[in-house]
Amino acid sequence: MELANTPLATAEDAQRRFAYLQAIVASMPQGISVFDEHLFLRVWNQGFIDVLGLPAGLVREGVHFSELIRIPAERGEYGPGNVESHVQRITELALRFEAHTLERARPSGRTHLTQGEPLFIDGKLAGFITTYTDITERRQAEELLRIQNKLLQTVVESIPSAVSLVNKDLNVELVNREFLTLLDIPASLLEEKPVNLERFFRFNAERGEYGAGDPDSIVESLMARTRRGEAHHFQRTRPNGKTLDVRGAPLPDGGFVTIYTDISERKALEAQMHQMAYFDALTGLPNRRMLGDRL
């Protein structure tokens, strides 16, 4: 005999399934609430009470939506104004049963994310299910990261050399103004996100920055070298005559940072000193510094 075919077994099975669902709802890390089509509360968990800071005694089967939102309205969580006006306005919005996602910063300093969806049973509107997720720590972490990034950008901007930072996906994450100035890179090249390093290589190759040759072959060679993620140090003289000292170092996360320093004046001075030494050798004149010491 199959127990599922008996009324008793069916009732027990339904009761067990309901118990399972209750356990799932109770253990959810988010708050959850289900209001029926008349906005009476039918299902909730402790997270719903905790996230919204509701009095536990007020949250009960069949309590109306308007009674619950009156609590945060009285605390001023919907802004200044008449409490009943806020309650009426928000209740009317709820009666539209429209899906929504919003964040709300509460006076306590906590921030929660509210996500609501209409609930349909057998194709008919049966209410509204909403989850409430406390995202305070996430928002604090994001704010800290934003501050750190701003600090990093400030530090990088104060460096007299050009700086670029490329992530493991070979997308340019950060450059300073000196990078655009020293390498004559138009700001428009950074507008389309993500900014792939290949775009920079191709821009330079097509304008002859790396010398004569097929741009596609040059870009392919540069990208292959870049993917190896090896530290590098070399000097490069640009078509405009400026000589750059280029130093790149890999980062722990797979990206790398590159610093470009204009050493044109130093190279010009070295060339001048070399020419003087060569002239002295040809003419047989004594070392200029020694001669100066004797005068």
XYZ file of C-alpha atoms in Angstrom:
295
model
C 0.000 0.000 0.000
C 1.267 3.486 -0.869
C 0.903 5.866 2.057
C 0.806 8.871 -0.237
C -2.606 7.727 -1.511
C -4.332 7.928 1.888
C -5.820 11.172 3.269
C -3.903 10.713 6.522
C -0.587 10.280 4.734
C -1.356 13.287 2.541
C -2.046 15.451 5.573
C 1.105 14.266 7.316
C 3.141 14.862 4.182
C 1.774 18.367 3.816
C 2.485 19.072 7.491
C 6.054 17.832 7.120
C 6.626 19.917 4.008
C 5.304 22.964 5.835
C 7.711 22.256 8.685
C 10.572 22.016 6.201
C 9.615 25.340 4.680
C 9.405 26.949 8.120
C 12.888 25.670 8.941
C 14.279 27.037 5.679
C 12.712 30.458 6.213
C 13.885 30.604 9.829
C 17.486 29.754 8.898
C 17.815 32.274 6.078
C 20.508 34.907 6.700
C 18.171 37.546 5.256
C 14.969 38.788 6.726
C 11.903 37.601 4.839
C 8.254 38.560 4.832
C 5.226 37.432 2.855
C 2.117 39.607 2.797
C -1.037 38.369 1.120
C -2.969 40.189 -1.587
C -4.657 42.319 1.090
C -1.305 43.190 2.706
C -1.784 41.036 5.800
C 1.391 39.381 7.083
C 1.413 35.599 6.598
C 5.054 34.457 6.749
C 8.147 36.007 8.331
C 11.344 35.114 10.159
C 13.413 36.604 12.950
C 15.668 38.318 10.431
C 12.696 40.385 9.258
C 12.198 41.627 12.819
C 15.904 42.234 13.424
C 16.779 44.035 10.190
C 13.827 46.413 10.442
C 14.090 46.798 14.207
C 10.429 45.952 14.789
C 8.903 45.249 18.213
C 8.616 41.460 18.426
C 5.160 41.687 19.985
C 3.786 43.616 17.035
C 4.848 41.063 14.410
C 2.105 38.443 14.353
C -0.015 36.484 11.910
C -2.460 38.770 10.113
C -1.000 42.117 11.168
C -1.475 44.658 8.392
C 1.420 46.094 6.408
C 0.449 49.638 7.403
C 0.803 48.848 11.117
C 4.329 47.594 10.644
C 5.620 50.468 8.534
C 4.176 52.939 11.021
C 7.019 51.954 13.392
C 9.903 53.130 11.141
C 7.769 56.094 10.030
C 7.473 57.222 13.660
C 11.231 56.876 14.001
C 11.691 59.239 11.054
C 13.173 56.587 8.768
C 11.185 57.828 5.777
C 12.293 61.409 6.256
C 10.575 64.435 7.760
C 6.827 64.910 7.437
C 3.560 63.614 8.756
C 3.726 59.977 9.882
C 0.273 59.068 8.553
C 1.116 60.615 5.194
C 4.176 58.379 4.961
C 2.124 55.331 5.957
C -0.537 56.088 3.353
C 1.993 56.765 0.612
C 4.014 53.579 1.215
C 0.898 51.430 1.615
C -0.412 52.673 -1.724
C 2.931 51.785 -3.318
C 2.765 48.290 -1.795
C -0.726 47.770 -3.215
C 0.722 48.065 -6.708
C 2.580 44.792 -6.105
C 5.467 45.911 -8.293
C 8.895 44.293 -8.135
C 11.474 46.586 -6.580
C 15.035 46.742 -5.290
C 16.193 49.540 -3.041
C 18.731 50.379 -0.360
C 17.845 52.228 2.794
C 20.190 53.704 5.364
C 18.560 53.606 8.766
C 19.090 56.187 11.567
C 20.967 53.511 13.512
C 23.701 53.623 10.869
C 22.791 50.224 9.429
C 22.017 49.827 5.727
C 19.769 47.162 4.308
C 18.874 46.052 0.806
C 15.187 45.400 0.161
C 14.137 43.209 -2.764
C 10.472 42.500 -3.403
C 8.589 40.369 -5.922
C 4.861 39.754 -6.411
C 3.765 36.229 -5.497
C 1.487 34.284 -7.830
C -0.302 31.006 -7.076
C -2.006 29.216 -9.943
C -1.565 32.331 -12.038
C -3.369 34.592 -9.559
C -1.806 37.314 -7.431
C -1.466 35.914 -3.920
C 0.656 38.551 -2.265
C 4.175 39.843 -2.092
C 7.437 38.287 -0.920
C 10.260 40.526 0.276
C 13.789 39.872 1.482
C 15.759 42.279 3.664
C 19.543 41.947 3.665
C 21.789 43.833 6.049
C 24.595 45.160 3.826
C 26.159 47.532 6.346
C 29.541 45.777 6.476
C 29.631 45.470 2.691
C 28.913 49.146 2.221
C 31.529 50.041 4.861
C 34.087 47.863 3.093
C 33.231 49.484 -0.234
C 33.581 52.944 1.299
C 36.942 52.006 2.819
C 38.076 50.686 -0.555
C 36.902 53.900 -2.221
C 38.916 55.978 0.262
C 41.972 53.772 -0.205
C 41.695 54.034 -3.985
C 41.398 57.803 -3.751
C 44.464 57.903 -1.491
C 46.367 55.669 -3.909
C 45.393 57.884 -6.836
C 46.571 60.966 -4.910
C 49.906 59.328 -4.153
C 50.349 58.188 -7.756
C 49.513 61.656 -9.061
C 52.261 63.139 -6.886
C 54.931 60.920 -8.462
C 56.937 62.906 -11.035
C 57.155 59.869 -13.338
C 54.402 58.358 -15.469
C 52.705 55.360 -13.822
C 50.385 52.674 -15.160
C 48.830 49.733 -13.332
C 47.493 46.768 -15.298
C 45.436 43.952 -13.739
C 45.727 40.210 -14.345
C 43.250 40.477 -17.235
C 45.577 42.994 -18.923
C 43.135 45.843 -18.419
C 44.525 49.217 -17.405
C 43.260 49.931 -13.894
C 45.084 53.154 -13.156
C 47.271 55.792 -14.777
C 48.314 59.233 -13.620
C 48.189 62.491 -15.538
C 51.925 62.327 -16.207
C 51.327 59.066 -18.095
C 49.056 60.858 -20.552
C 51.411 63.824 -20.836
C 54.743 62.022 -21.112
C 53.525 59.389 -23.579
C 51.181 61.765 -25.460
C 48.183 59.510 -24.811
C 44.777 61.128 -25.486
C 42.341 60.924 -22.561
C 39.708 59.586 -24.978
C 41.649 56.319 -25.087
C 40.567 55.721 -21.475
C 36.888 56.452 -21.933
C 35.684 53.058 -23.172
C 35.748 50.507 -20.349
C 37.440 48.159 -19.790
C 40.636 49.740 -21.074
C 42.579 46.803 -22.482
C 46.342 47.150 -22.697
C 46.200 45.957 -26.298
C 44.407 49.194 -27.149
C 47.422 51.202 -25.953
C 49.872 48.998 -27.820
C 47.881 49.282 -31.036
C 47.543 53.046 -30.708
C 51.317 53.381 -30.284
C 52.158 50.867 -33.000
C 49.937 52.591 -35.559
C 51.549 55.974 -34.922
C 55.059 54.515 -35.237
C 55.939 54.734 -31.569
C 57.782 51.408 -31.689
C 59.473 52.042 -35.017
C 58.759 50.656 -38.460
C 56.922 47.377 -38.877
C 53.503 45.803 -39.191
C 51.305 47.086 -36.333
C 49.553 43.728 -35.914
C 52.857 41.884 -35.571
C 54.190 44.475 -33.136
C 51.073 44.319 -30.969
C 51.091 40.523 -30.984
C 54.724 40.465 -29.880
C 54.148 43.005 -27.105
C 51.066 41.187 -25.799
C 52.947 37.870 -25.758
C 55.736 39.430 -23.732
C 53.261 41.066 -21.401
C 51.446 37.797 -20.705
C 54.673 36.329 -19.355
C 54.422 38.817 -16.505
C 58.185 39.217 -16.150
C 59.954 42.172 -14.568
C 61.566 44.394 -17.180
C 63.837 47.431 -17.415
C 64.846 49.158 -20.615
C 65.245 52.543 -22.244
C 63.220 53.703 -25.215
C 63.627 56.803 -27.338
C 60.339 58.093 -28.649
C 59.881 59.591 -32.157
C 59.789 63.058 -30.566
C 63.341 62.541 -29.300
C 62.524 61.964 -25.634
C 64.221 59.014 -23.976
C 62.265 57.082 -21.375
C 63.539 54.770 -18.674
C 60.868 52.039 -18.404
C 60.663 49.754 -15.363
C 57.933 47.156 -14.888
C 57.327 44.819 -11.960
C 54.742 42.022 -11.586
C 52.153 42.236 -8.801
C 51.086 39.359 -6.507
C 47.608 39.231 -8.056
C 48.948 38.715 -11.577
C 48.967 42.314 -12.792
C 51.940 44.625 -13.007
C 52.956 48.231 -12.476
C 55.141 50.196 -14.874
C 56.995 53.461 -14.262
C 58.185 55.674 -17.109
C 60.807 58.325 -16.321
C 61.952 61.024 -18.743
C 65.761 60.799 -18.821
C 66.228 62.902 -21.961
C 68.310 65.588 -20.208
C 70.526 62.997 -18.573
C 71.066 61.193 -21.868
C 71.831 64.509 -23.595
C 74.391 65.373 -20.907
C 75.974 61.921 -21.181
C 76.196 62.334 -24.946
C 77.795 65.745 -24.532
C 80.352 64.409 -22.060
C 81.122 61.520 -24.413
C 81.672 63.918 -27.299
C 83.988 66.069 -25.173
C 86.014 63.042 -24.118
C 86.235 61.912 -27.738
C 87.360 65.389 -28.851
C 90.006 65.486 -26.111
C 91.325 62.107 -27.204
C 91.583 63.241 -30.825
C 93.300 66.534 -30.060
C 95.556 65.199 -27.347
C 94.324 67.801 -24.850
C 94.627 66.876 -21.172
C 91.614 65.955 -19.166
C 89.533 69.106 -18.762
C 88.942 68.591 -15.072
C 92.662 68.144 -14.375
C 93.453 71.232 -16.446
C 90.900 73.215 -14.486
C 92.509 72.116 -11.233
C 95.868 73.509 -12.378
C 94.543 76.947 -13.298
